[in-house]
XYZ file of C-alpha atoms in Angstrom:
566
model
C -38.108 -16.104 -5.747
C -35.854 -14.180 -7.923
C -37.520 -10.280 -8.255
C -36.349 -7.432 -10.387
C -34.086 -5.339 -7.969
C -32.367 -2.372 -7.767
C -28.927 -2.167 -6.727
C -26.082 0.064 -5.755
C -22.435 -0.560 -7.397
C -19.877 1.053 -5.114
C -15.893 1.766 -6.568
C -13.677 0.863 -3.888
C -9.767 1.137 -4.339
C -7.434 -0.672 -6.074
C -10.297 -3.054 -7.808
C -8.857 -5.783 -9.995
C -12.491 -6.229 -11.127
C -12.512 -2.658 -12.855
C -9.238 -2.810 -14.288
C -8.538 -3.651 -17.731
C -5.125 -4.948 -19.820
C -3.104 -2.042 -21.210
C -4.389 -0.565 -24.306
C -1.868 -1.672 -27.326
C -1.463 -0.150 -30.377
C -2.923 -3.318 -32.782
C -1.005 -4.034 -35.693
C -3.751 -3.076 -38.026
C -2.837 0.488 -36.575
C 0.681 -0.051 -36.827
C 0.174 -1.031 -41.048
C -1.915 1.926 -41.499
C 0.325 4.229 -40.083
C 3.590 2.567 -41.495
C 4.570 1.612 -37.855
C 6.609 -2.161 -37.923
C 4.033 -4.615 -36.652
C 4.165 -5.671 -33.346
C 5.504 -9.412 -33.157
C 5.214 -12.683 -30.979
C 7.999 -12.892 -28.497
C 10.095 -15.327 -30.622
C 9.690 -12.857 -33.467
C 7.222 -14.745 -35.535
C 4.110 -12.287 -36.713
C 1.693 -12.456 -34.436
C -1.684 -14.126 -35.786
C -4.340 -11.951 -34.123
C -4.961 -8.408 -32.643
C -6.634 -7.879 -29.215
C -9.786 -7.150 -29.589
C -10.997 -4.133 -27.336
C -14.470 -2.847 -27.012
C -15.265 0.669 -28.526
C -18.285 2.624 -29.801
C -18.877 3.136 -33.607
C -18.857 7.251 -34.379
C -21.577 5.746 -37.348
C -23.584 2.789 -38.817
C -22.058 0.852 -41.020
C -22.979 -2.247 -42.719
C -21.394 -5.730 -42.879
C -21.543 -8.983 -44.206
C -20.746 -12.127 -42.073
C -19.694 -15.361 -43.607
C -22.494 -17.817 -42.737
C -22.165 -21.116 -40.371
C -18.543 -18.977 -39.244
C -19.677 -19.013 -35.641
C -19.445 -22.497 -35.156
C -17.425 -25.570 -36.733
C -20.641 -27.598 -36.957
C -23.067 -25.073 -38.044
C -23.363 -26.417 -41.559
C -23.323 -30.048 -40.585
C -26.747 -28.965 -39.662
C -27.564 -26.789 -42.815
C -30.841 -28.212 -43.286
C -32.103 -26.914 -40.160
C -30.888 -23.074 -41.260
C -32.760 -20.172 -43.230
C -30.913 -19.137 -46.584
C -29.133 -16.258 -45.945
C -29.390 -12.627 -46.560
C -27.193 -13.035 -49.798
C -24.053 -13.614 -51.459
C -20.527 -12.136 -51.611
C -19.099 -12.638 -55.518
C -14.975 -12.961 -55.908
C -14.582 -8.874 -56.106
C -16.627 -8.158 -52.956
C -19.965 -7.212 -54.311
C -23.198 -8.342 -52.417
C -26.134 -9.863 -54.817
C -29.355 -11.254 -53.295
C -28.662 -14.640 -55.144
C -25.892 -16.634 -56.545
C -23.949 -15.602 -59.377
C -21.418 -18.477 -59.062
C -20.621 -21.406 -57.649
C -17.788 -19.836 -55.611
C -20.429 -16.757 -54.240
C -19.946 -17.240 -50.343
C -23.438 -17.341 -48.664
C -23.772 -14.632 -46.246
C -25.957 -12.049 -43.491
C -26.333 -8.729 -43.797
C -25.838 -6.512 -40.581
C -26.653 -3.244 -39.927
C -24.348 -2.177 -37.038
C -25.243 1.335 -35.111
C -23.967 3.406 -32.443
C -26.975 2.366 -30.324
C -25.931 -0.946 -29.990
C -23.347 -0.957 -27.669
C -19.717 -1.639 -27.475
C -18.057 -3.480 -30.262
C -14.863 -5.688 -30.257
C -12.704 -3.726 -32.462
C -8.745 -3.374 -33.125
C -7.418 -0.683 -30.834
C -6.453 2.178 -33.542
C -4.701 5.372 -31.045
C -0.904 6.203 -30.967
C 0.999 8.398 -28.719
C 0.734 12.180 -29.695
C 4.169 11.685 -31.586
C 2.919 9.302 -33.581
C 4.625 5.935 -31.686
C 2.796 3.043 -30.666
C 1.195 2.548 -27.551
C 2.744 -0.492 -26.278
C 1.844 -0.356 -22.017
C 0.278 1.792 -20.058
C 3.106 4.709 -19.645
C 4.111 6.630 -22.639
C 7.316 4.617 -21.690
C 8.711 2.373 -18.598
C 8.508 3.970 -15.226
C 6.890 7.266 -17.044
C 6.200 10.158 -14.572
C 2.057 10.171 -13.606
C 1.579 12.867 -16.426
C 2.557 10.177 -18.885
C 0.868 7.864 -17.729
C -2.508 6.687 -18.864
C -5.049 4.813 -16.043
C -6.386 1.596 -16.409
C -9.144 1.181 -14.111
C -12.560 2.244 -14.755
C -13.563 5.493 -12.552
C -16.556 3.443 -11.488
C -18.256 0.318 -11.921
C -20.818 1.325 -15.318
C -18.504 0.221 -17.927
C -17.492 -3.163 -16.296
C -21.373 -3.791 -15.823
C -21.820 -2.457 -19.618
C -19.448 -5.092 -20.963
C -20.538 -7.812 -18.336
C -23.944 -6.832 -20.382
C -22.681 -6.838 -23.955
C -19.636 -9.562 -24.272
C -20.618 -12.066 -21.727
C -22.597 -14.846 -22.519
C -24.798 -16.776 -19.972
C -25.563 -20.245 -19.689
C -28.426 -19.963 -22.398
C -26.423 -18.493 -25.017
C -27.648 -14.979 -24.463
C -26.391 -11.462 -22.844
C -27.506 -9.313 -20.803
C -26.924 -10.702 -17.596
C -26.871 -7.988 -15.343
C -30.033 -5.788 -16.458
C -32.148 -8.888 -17.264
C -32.576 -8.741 -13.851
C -31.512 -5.795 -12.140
C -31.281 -1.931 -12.386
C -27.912 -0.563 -11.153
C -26.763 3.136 -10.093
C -23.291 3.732 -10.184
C -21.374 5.210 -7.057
C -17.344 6.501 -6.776
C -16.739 5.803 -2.569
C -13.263 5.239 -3.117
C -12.549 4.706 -6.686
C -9.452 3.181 -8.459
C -9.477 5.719 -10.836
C -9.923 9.494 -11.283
C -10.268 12.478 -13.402
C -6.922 14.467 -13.039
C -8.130 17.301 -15.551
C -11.454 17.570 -13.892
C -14.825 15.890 -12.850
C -17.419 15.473 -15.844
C -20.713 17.372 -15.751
C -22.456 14.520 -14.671
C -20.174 13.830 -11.998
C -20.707 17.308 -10.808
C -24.188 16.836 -10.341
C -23.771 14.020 -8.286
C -21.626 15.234 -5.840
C -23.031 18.688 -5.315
C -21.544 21.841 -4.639
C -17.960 22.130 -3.352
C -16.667 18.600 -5.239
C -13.308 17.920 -5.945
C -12.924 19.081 -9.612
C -9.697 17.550 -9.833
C -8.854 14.530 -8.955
C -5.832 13.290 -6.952
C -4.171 10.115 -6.791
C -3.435 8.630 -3.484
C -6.647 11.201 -1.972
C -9.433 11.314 -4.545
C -8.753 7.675 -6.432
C -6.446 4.445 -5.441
C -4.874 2.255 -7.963
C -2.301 -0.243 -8.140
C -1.342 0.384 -12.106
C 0.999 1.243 -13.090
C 3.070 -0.475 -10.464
C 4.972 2.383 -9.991
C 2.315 4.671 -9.203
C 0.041 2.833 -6.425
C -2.152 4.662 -3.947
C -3.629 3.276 -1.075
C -6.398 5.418 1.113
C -5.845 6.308 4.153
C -7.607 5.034 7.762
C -10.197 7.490 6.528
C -11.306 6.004 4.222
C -13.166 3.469 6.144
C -15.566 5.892 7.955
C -15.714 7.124 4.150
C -16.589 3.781 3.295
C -19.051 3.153 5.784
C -21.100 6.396 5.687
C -21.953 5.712 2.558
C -22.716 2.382 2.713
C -25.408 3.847 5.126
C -26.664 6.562 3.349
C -27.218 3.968 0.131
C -28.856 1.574 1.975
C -30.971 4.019 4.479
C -32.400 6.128 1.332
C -34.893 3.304 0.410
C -34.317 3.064 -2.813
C -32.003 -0.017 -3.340
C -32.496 -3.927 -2.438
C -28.463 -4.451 -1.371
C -25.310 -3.058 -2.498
C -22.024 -4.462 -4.666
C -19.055 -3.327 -3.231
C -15.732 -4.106 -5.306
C -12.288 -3.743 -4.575
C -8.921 -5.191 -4.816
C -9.015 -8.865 -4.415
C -5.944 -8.522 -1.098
C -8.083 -6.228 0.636
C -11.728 -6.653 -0.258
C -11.895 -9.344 3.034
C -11.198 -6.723 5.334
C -13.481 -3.990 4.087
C -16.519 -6.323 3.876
C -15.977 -7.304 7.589
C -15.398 -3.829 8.312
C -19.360 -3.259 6.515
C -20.305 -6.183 7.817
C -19.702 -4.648 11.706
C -20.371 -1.291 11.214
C -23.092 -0.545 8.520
C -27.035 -0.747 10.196
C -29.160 -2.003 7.825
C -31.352 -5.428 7.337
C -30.586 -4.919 3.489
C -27.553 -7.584 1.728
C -24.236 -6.445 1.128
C -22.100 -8.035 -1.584
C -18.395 -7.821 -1.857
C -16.854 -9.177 -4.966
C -12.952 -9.215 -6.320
C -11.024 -10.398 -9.339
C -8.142 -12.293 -9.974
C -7.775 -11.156 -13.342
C -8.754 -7.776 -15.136
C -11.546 -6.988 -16.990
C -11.207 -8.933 -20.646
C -7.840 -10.685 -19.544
C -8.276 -14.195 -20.398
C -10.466 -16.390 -18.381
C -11.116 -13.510 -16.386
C -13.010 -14.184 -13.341
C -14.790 -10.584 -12.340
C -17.890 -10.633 -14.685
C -19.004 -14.055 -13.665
C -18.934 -13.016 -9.548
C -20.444 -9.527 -10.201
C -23.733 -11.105 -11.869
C -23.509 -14.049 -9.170
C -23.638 -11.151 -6.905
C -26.930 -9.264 -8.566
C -28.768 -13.359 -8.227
C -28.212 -13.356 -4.785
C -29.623 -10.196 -4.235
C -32.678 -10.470 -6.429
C -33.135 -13.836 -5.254
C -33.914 -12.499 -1.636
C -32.372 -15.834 -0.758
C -30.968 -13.991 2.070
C -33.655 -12.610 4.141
C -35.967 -14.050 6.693
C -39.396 -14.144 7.349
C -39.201 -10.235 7.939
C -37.399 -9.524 5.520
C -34.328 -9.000 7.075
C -31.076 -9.834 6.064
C -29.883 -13.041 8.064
C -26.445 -13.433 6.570
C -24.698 -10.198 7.325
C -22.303 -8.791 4.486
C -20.685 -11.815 2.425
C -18.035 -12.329 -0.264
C -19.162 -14.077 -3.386
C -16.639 -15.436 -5.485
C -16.292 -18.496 -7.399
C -19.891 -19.408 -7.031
C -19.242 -19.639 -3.305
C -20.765 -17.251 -0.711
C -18.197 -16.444 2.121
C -19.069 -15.020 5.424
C -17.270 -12.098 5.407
C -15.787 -12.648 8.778
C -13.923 -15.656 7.091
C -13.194 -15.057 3.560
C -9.441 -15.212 3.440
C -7.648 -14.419 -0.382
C -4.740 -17.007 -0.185
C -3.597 -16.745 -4.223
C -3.689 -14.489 -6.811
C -5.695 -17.139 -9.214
C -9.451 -17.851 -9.556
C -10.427 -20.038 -6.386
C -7.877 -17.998 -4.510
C -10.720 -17.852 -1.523
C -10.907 -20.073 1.087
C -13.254 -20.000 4.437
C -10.260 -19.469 7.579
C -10.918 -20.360 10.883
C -11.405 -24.214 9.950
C -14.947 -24.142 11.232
C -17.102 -23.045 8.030
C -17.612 -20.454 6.545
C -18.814 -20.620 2.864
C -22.905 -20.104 3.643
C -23.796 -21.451 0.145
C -23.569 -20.940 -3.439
C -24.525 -18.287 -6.417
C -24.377 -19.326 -9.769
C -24.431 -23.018 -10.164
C -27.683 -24.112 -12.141
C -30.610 -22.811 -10.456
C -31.286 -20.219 -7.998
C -28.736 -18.981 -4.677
C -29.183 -20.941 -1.890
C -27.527 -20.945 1.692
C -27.243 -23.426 3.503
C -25.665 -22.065 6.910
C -26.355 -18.511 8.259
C -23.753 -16.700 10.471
C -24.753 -17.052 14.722
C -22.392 -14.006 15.283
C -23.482 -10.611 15.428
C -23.684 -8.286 12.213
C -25.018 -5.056 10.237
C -28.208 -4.060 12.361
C -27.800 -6.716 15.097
C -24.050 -5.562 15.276
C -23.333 -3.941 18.789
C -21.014 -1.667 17.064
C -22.826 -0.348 14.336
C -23.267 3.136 13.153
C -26.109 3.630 15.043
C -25.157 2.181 18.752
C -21.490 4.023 18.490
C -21.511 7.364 20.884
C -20.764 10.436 19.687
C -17.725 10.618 21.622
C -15.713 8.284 23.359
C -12.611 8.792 26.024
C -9.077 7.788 24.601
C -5.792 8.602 26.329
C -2.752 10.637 25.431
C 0.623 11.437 27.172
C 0.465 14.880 27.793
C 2.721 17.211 30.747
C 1.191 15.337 33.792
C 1.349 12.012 32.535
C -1.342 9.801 30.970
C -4.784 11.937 30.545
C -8.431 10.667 29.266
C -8.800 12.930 25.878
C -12.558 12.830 24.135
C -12.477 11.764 20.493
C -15.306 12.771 18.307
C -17.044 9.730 16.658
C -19.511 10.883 14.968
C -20.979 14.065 13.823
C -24.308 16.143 14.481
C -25.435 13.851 11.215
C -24.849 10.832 12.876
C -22.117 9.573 10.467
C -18.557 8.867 11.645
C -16.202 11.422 10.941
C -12.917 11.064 9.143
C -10.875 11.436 12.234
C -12.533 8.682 14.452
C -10.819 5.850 13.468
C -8.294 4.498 15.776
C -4.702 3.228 14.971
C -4.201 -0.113 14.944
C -1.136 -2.189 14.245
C -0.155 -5.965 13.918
C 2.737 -7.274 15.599
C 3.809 -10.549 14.499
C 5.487 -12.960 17.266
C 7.898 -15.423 15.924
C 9.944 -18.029 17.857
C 13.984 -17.269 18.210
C 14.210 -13.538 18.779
C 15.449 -13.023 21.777
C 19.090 -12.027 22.428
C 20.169 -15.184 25.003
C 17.492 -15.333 26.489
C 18.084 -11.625 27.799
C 14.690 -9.300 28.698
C 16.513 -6.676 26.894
C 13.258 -4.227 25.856
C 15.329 -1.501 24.667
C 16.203 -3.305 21.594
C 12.429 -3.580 20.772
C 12.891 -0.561 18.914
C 9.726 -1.173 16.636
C 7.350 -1.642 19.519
C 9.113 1.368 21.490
C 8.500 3.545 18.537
C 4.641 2.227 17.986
C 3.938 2.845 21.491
C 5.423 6.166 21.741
C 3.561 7.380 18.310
C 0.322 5.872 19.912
C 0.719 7.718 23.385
C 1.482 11.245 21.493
C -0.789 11.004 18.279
C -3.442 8.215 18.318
C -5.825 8.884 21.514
C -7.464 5.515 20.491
C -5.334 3.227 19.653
C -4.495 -0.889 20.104
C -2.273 -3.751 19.273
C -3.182 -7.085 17.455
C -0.766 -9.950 18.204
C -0.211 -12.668 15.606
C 1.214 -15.684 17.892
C 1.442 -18.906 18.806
C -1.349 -21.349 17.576
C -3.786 -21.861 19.065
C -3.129 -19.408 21.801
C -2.111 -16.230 20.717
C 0.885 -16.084 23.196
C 3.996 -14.519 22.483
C 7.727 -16.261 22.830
C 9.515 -13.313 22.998
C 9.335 -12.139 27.192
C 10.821 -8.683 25.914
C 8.236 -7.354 23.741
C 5.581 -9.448 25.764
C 6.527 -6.864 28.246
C 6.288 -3.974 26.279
C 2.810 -4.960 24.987
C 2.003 -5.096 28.397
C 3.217 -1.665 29.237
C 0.690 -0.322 26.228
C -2.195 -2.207 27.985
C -1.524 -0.506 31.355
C -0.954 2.940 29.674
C -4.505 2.315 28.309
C -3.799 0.619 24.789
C -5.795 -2.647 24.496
C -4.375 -5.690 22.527
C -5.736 -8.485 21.034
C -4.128 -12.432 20.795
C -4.776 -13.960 17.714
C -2.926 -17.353 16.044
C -0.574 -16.918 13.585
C -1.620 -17.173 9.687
C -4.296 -19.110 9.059
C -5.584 -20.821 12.810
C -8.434 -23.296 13.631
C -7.773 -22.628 17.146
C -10.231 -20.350 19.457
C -8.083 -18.506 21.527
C -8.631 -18.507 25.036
C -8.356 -15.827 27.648
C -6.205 -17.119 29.791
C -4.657 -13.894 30.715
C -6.714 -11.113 31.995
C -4.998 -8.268 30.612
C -5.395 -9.678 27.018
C -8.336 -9.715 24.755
C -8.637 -13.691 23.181
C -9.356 -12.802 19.418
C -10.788 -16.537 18.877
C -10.444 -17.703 15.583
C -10.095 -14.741 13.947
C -7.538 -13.993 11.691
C -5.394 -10.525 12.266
C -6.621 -8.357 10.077
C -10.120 -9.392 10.563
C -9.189 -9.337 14.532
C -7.420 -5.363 13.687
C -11.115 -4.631 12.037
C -13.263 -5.257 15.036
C -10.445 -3.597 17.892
C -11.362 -0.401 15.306
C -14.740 -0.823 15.559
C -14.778 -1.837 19.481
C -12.174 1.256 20.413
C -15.373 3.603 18.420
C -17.937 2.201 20.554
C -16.052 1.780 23.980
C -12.793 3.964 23.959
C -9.356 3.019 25.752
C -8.642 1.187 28.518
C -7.912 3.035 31.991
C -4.667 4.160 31.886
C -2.322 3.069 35.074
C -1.208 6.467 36.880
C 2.314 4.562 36.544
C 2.197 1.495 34.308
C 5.301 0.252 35.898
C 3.735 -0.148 39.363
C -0.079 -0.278 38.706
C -2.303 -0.419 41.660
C -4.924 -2.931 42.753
C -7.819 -0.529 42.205
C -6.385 0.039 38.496
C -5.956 -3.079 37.656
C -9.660 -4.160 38.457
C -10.634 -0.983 36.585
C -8.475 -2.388 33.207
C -10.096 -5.769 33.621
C -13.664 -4.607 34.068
C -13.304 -3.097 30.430
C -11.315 -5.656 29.011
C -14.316 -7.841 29.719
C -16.563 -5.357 27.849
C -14.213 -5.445 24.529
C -13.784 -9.493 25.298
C -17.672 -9.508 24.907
C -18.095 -7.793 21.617
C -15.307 -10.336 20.060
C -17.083 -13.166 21.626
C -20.118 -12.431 19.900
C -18.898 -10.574 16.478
């Protein structure tokens, strides 16, 4: 049964679904201010302005034509009220008909209170020019540049609210059913000259008053200006995630972000956040009032599936673990894959399901498949069940050495500098030099390892190779991957792209990543390395010994048994 809920947006980077066209200058504007009007690209005028929603500084009062909102309004006439009045040839309004040419019409009384109103986009640059992109011109430095994503998620929801229009023919599609706070984890947006009052208040003493891109806020516009966060920002991510859900006062959590990336961080939430409560991840081809835009429509999908408690069991509990819903489909989030930049750019990988149901067909969410794997509070490497420290390895004076790395603080909450580096190698077929094992031209690998061994106590390698194995072609850097396993770097075999195939472990040394795809695969080795640390480094991983060998397997087997069952 679908219940009024309460529910947490969270701003994650680079979100699509909080972005918005570029503010243009509308030729309205441009005739007021003796500006040439902005043309079609073949140079013909251009019919129409964009409309852009804006607040009204005062009431003001208009008069609508009536049966204008539909072609076939007055073929049913007889069914209508007479309207408010009449408009005579100069303008004036008269409660009845002067003429036969009077056009019938309603009064409105429209007021700030009302909301946003689709309006012609009046501002110009401070010398006066048009605004015609987002930069006060191409490739502008960041200080003439304006942003186009929404600092956080409230005025999406308020125009998902005001413009769109629901099956019935009314608004309000969000807070019909739901109450939503408003939360900046890792917005796409920021305020360079200085967080607002409110803003303040939220985030207590000692908050960032001005914002930075690339460490406060992460966008992708303009495209000459992205910002991506850092490995941080997942224990960021995460920890509040947590907090949110642990404080009681919410029924699940939204969690938006750039359509690429959005998979991975709801896997990552899915594995490490300890709660029985939904979480929702939603994306968008398309920004916010772009045409056919796709955002609005999976947000509210989102809010029905969490008010419809579709997901929980007969405790209560949440029995699908995080999930992607877009395009009225709900993905696990262990298989959502984005595979084009277009609405119905998500498809289940893996080949063996995936899509657990459906939001926002006619009637309520339903599922009809639930996830066997491990997640959120049944997730062996939750929040909760990782230690406090954990024992990496780093090349120090005397050779390999066990290092402790912090996990999580006195709090209980992973700290910034916990998460591990992990890279992708990709294998592909001929790379070899002759056929020579040549691993000194492996420069890539040589370099990864090195950086690992010196900088990144926990650390491991996901390999992207042959289908449906894993394996790699290439003996050379086979060997070198080796080398990082027996120096206490653990690595994972995946397929290439898109597999169906379930990896087996058909070499000891080598964690089978089953149908997983790699950067799903990369996001539990992060969350595995947190809960059991590195492999026993060999005392030479050139000549390793019997005893260290069983030692290396032994914990293999312990990370082989978290991806078994995650």
């Amino acid at each position: 049964m679908t219940m009024r809920a309460r529910i947490a947006h969270l701003a994650g980077p680079t979100a699509t679904i909080q972005n918005t066209p570029p503010l243009v200058t509308s030729n309205k504007a441009r005739a007021k201010y003796g500006l040439a009007p902005r043309p079609n690209p073949d140079g013909t005028p251009a019919r129409f302005d964009a409309l852009r929603g804006q607040r009204l500084a005062a009431p003001a009062t208009i008069y609508v034509e009536q049966f204008s909102a539909h072609p076939l309004e007055a073929d049913a006439a007889a069914l209508y009220a007479p309207p408010d009045g009449f408009l005579d040839a100069a303008g004036r309004f008269h409660q009845t008909r002067q003429s036969a040419g009077d056009k019938p019409v309603y009064a409105i009384e429209i007021r700030p209170e009302d909301g946003l109103y689709p309006l012609p986009y009046m501002a110009r640059q401070r010398d006066g020019a048009a605004w015609e992109e987002e930069c006060a011109s191409p490739g502008a430095p960041e200080e003439q540049a304006r942003q186009g994503f929404y600092p956080d998620g409230s005025r999406s929801f308020e125009e998902i609210d005001r413009f769109g229009v629901g099956v019935d023919g009314t608004a309000n599609q969000i807070s019909e059913k739901a109450d939503v706070d408003f939360f900046r984890i890792l917005p796409p947006s920021g305020f360079t000259k200085g967080l607002p009052a409110e803003q303040r208040r939220d985030v207590g003493d000692g908050a960032i008053q001005e914002e930075r891109r690339g460490v406060d806020f992460f966008p992708y516009k303009p495209f000459h200006l992205p910002a991506s966060p850092p490995p941080a920002g997942l224990a960021r991510a995460a920890n509040a995630v947590q907090k949110i859900l642990a404080s009681g006062k919410y029924a699940g959590v939204i969690w938006t972000e750039g359509s690429p990336t959005t998979e991975e961080t709801i896997y990552w939430l899915h594995l490490v956040v300890d709660t029985t409560l939904p979480i929702c991840g939603n994306s968008a081809q398309r920004p916010q009032g772009e045409i056919s835009h796709d955002g609005p429509k999976n947000i509210v999908d989102s809010t029905d599936y969490i008010a419809s408690r579709v997901w929980a069991d007969e405790r209560g509990r949440n029995r699908a673990g995080a999930v992607m819903i877009q395009e009225q489909q709900i993905f696990a989030a262990r298989a959502v894959t984005k595979i084009d930049a277009r609405p119905g750019g998500y498809i289940a990988a893996g080949g063996h399901g995936g899509v657990l149901g459906a939001s926002g067909h006619a009637g309520a969410p339903l599922l009809h498949y639930v996830p066997t794997l491990r997640h959120t509070y049944l997730s062996e490497v939750n929040i909760t069940r990782l230690p406090a420290t954990v024992t990496g390895v780093r090349r120090g004076a005397r050779g390999l050495e066990p290092v402790t790395v912090p996990i999580k603080g006195p709090d209980g909450f992973l700290l910034d500098g916990a998460i591990p580096k992990v890279a992708i190698t990709k294998d592909a077929t001929y790379w070899s030099d002759d056929g020579k094992l040549d691993i000194a031209r492996e420069v890539d690998l040589i370099a990864m390892i090195d950086f690992m061994l010196a900088d990144a106590p926990l650390a491991g390698f996901i390999i992207e190779g042959l289908t449906p194995y894993g394996s790699m072609t290439s003996n050379a850097r086979d060997a070198l991957i080796r080398r990082a396993v027996l120096s206490g770097i653990p690595a994972v075999r995946v397929g290439r792209g898109n597999h169906e195939g379930f990896v087996p472990q058909r070499d000891p040394l080598f964690i089978a990543g089953s149908n997983l795809a790699s950067t799903k695969a990369r996001m539990l080795l992060l969350a595995s390395l947190m809960r059991l640390g590195s492999l026993p480094p060999c005392t030479d991983p050139e000549h390793p010994t019997k005893a260290e060998l069983t030692a290396i397997r032994a914990k293999i087997a312990e990370f082989q048994q978290i991806f078994d069952t995650h």
